[in-house]
Short mmCIF file of C-alpha atoms in Angstrom, two decimals:
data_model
loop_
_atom_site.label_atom_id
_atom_site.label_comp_id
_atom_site.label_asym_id
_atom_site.label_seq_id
_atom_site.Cartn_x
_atom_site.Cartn_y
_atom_site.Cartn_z
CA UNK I 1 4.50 31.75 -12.82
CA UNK I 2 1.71 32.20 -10.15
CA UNK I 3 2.43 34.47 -7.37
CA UNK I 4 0.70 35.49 -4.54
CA UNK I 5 1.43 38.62 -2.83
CA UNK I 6 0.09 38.55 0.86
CA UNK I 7 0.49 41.85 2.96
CA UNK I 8 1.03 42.65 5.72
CA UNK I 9 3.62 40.28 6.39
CA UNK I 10 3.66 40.79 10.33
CA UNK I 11 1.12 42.59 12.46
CA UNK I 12 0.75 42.88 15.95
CA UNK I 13 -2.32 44.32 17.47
CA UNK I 14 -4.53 44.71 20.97
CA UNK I 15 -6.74 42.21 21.81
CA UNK I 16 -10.12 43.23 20.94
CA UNK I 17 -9.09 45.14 17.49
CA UNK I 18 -9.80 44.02 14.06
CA UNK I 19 -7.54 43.26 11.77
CA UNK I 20 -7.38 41.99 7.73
CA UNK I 21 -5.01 40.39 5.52
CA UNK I 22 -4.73 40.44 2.12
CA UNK I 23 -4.21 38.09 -0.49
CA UNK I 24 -3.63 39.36 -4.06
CA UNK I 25 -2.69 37.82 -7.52
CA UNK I 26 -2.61 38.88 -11.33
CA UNK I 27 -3.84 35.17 -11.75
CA UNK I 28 -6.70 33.68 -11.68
CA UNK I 29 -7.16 30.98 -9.07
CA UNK I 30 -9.38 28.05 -9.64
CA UNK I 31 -9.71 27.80 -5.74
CA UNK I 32 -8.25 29.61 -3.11
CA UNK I 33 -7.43 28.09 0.87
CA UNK I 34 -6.59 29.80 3.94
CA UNK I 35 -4.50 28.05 6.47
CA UNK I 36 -3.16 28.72 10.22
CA UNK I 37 0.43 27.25 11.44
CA UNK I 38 1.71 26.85 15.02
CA UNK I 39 5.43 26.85 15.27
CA UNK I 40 6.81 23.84 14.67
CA UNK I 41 3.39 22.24 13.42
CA UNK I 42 2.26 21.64 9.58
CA UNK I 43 -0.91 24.17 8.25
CA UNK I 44 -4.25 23.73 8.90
CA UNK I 45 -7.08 24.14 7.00
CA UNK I 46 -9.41 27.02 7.66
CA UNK I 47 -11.33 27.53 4.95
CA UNK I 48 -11.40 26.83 0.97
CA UNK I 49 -13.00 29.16 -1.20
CA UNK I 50 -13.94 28.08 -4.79
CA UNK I 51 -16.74 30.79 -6.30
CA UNK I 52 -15.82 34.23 -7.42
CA UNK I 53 -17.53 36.80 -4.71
CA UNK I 54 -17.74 33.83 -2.55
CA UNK I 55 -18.10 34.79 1.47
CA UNK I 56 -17.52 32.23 4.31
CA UNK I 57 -17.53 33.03 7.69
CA UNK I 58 -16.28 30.64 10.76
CA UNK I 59 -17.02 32.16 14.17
CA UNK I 60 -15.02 35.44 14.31
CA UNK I 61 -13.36 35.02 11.50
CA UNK I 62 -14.59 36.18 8.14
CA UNK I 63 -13.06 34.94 4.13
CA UNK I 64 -13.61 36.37 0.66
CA UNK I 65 -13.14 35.45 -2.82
CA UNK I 66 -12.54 38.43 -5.74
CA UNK I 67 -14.90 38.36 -8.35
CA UNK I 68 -12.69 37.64 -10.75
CA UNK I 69 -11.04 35.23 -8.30
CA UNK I 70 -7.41 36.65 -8.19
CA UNK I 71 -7.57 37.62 -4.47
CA UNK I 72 -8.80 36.84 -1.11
CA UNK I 73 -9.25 38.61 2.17
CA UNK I 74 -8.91 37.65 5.74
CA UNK I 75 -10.65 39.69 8.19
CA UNK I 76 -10.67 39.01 11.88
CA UNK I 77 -13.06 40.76 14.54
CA UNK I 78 -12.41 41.15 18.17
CA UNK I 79 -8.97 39.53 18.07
CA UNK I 80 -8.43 37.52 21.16
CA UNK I 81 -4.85 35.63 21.78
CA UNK I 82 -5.39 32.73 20.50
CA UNK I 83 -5.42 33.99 17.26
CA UNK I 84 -1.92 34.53 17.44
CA UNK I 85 -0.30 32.35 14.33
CA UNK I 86 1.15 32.77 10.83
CA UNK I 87 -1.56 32.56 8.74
CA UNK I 88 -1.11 31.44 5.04
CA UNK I 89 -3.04 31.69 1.61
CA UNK I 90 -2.50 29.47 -1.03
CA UNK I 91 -3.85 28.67 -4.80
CA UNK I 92 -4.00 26.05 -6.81
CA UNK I 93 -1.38 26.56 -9.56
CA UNK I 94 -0.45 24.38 -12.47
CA UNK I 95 -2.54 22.00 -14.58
CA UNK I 96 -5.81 20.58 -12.81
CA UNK I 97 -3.96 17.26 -12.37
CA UNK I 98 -1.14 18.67 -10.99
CA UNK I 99 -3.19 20.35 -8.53
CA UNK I 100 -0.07 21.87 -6.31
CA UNK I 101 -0.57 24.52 -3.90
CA UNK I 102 1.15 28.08 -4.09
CA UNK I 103 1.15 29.86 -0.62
CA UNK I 104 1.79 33.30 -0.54
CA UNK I 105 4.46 34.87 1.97
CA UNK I 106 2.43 34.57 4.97
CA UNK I 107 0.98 36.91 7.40
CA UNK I 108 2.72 36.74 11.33
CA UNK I 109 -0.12 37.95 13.57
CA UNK I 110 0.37 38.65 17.11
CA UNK I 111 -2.38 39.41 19.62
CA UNK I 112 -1.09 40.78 22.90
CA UNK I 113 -3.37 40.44 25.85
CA UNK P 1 -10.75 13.57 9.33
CA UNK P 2 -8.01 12.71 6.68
CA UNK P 3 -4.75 12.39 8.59
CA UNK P 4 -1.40 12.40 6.97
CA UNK P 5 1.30 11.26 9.65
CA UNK P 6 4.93 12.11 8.99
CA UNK P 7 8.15 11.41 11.11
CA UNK P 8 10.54 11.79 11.74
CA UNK P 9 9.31 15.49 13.84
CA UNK P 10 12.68 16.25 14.86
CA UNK P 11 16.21 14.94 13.99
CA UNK P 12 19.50 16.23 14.39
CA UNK P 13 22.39 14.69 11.93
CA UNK P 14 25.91 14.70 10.74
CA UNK P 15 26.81 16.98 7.65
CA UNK P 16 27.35 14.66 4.54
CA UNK P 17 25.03 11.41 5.50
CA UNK P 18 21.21 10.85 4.43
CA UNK P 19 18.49 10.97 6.40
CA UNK P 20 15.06 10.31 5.33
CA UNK P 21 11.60 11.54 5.92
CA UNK P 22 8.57 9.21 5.64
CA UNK P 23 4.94 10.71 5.25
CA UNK P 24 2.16 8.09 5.48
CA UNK P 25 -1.83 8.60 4.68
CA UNK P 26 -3.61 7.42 7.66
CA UNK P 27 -6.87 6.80 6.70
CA UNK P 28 -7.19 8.36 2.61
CA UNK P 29 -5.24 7.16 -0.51
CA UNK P 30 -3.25 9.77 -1.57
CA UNK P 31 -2.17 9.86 -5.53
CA UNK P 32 -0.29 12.28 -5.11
CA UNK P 33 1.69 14.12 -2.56
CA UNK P 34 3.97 17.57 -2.00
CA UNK P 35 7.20 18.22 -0.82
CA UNK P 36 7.84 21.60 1.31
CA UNK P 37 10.66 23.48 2.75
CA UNK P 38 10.27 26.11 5.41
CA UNK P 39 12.59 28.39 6.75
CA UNK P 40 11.63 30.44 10.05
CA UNK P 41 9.71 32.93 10.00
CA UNK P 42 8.55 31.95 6.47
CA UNK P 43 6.17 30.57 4.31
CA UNK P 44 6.01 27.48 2.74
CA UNK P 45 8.03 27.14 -0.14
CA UNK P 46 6.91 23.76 -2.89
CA UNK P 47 9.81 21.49 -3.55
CA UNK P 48 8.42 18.87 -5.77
CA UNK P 49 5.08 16.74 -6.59
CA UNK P 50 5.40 13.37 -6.47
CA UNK P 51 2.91 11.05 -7.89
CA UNK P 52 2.53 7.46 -7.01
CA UNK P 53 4.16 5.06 -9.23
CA UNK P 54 6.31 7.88 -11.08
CA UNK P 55 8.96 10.10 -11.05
CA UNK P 56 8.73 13.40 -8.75
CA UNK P 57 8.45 16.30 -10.67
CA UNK P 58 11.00 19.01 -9.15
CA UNK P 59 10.35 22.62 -9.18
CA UNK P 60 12.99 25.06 -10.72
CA UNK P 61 15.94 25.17 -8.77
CA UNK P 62 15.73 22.27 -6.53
CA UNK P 63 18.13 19.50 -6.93
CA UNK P 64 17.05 16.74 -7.49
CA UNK P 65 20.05 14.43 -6.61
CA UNK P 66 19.85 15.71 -3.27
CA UNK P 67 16.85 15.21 -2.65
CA UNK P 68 15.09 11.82 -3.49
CA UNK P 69 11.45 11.59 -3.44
CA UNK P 70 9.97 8.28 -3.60
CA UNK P 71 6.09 7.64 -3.99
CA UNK P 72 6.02 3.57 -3.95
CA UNK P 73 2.73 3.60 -2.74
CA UNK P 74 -0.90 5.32 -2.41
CA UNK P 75 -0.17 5.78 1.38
CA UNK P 76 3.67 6.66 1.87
CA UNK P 77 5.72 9.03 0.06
CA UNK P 78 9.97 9.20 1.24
CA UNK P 79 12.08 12.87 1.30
CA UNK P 80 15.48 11.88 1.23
CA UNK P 81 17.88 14.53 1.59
CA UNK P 82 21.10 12.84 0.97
CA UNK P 83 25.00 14.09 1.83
CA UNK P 84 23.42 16.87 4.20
CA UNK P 85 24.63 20.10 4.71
CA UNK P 86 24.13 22.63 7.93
CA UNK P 87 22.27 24.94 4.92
CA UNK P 88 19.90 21.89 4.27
CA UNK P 89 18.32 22.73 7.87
CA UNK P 90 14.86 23.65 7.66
CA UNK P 91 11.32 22.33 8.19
CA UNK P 92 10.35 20.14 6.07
CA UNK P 93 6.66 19.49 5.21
CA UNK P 94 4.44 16.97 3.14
CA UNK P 95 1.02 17.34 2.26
CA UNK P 96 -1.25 14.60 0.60
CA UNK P 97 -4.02 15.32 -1.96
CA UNK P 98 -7.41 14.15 -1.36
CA UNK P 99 -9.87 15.44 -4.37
CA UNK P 100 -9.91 18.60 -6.06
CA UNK P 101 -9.34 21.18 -2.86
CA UNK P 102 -8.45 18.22 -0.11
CA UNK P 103 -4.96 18.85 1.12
CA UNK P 104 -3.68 17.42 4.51
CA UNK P 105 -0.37 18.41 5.77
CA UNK P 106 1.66 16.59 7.76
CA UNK P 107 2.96 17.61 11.19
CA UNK P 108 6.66 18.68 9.46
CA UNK P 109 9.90 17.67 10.36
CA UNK P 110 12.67 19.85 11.84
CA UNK P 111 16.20 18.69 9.97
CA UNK P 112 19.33 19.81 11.60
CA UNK P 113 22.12 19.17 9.73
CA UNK P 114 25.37 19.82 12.04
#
């Protein structure tokens, strides 16, 4: 069975401060996504990251792929309050036709003003 | 964007009737789609895949006599959670598959079962 282990599982932190979250597996992934949920709201897609060593950055917010693609890394500079979410990792598990998602146990992140 | 709309968002029913969750793909055809359950303060935990045209495939421990998935076409995929109990409350979340890494979630729907 696939698992991913995401840590830390809350966080809460001053605006301006950097944080990172983790995203770690004893499996290879063939591809590995990074989403952000609102309460009450489905995921949405931040970034997908498909290359072993593979960095992608969107505005303040910066992804990586292992090498051996087993984990990923979230790392956010200057925090600001919107950023406050749960964000969510998830692999593609199971056969390639399959193609279901695995999320790991999600990381609550608060940014106080 | 790909758009996967899916209502009901909220409803409230009566322990031991049905209700049923619809999940439509607004502007993709979606082979398959995913079935997930969400309690608070959690992450997203995979129910089943269904596929259209076949029978859902269920993951281990979810029963799946209680809840009916039904894939009838390339653009709408059914949850029904049938004879409803208060501990069938949760979130409930599809996602359709677009491609190799295209997955579009729905907006969820929050089931209270009292």
């Amino acid at each position: 069975t696939q698992l991913l282990e995401q840590s830390p599982q809350f966080l809460s932190i001053q605006e301006g401060e950097n944080l990172t979250v983790y995203c770690n597996s004893s499996s290879v992934f063939s591809s590995l996504q990074w989403y952000r949920q609102e309460p009450g709201e489905g995921p949405v897609l931040l970034v997908t990251v498909v290359t072993g060593g593979e960095v992608k950055k969107l505005k303040r917010l910066t992804f990586q792929f292992g090498d051996a693609r087993k984990d990923s890394s979230l790392h956010i500079t200057a925090a600001q309050p919107g950023d406050t979410g749960l964000y969510l990792c998830a692999g593609g598990a199971g056969s390639s036709n399959t193609g279901k998602l695995i999320f790991g146990q999600g990381t609550t992140l608060q940014v106080k003003p | 964007g790909a758009v996967v709309s899916q209502h009901p968002s909220r409803v409230i029913c009566k322990s031991g009737t049905s209700v049923k969750i619809e999940c439509r793909s607004l502007d993709f055809q979606a082979t398959t789609m995913f079935w997930y359950r969400q309690f608070p303060k959690q992450s997203l935990m995979l129910m089943a895949t269904s596929n259209e045209g076949s029978k859902a495939t269920y993951e281990q421990g979810v029963e799946k006599d209680k809840f009916l998935i039904n894939h009838a076409s390339l653009t709408l995929s059914t949850l029904t959670v049938t004879s409803a109990h208060p501990e069938d409350s949760s979130f409930y979340i599809c996602s359709g598959r677009q491609g190799s890494y295209g997955y579009t979630f729905g907006s969820g729907t929050r089931l209270t079962v009292v």
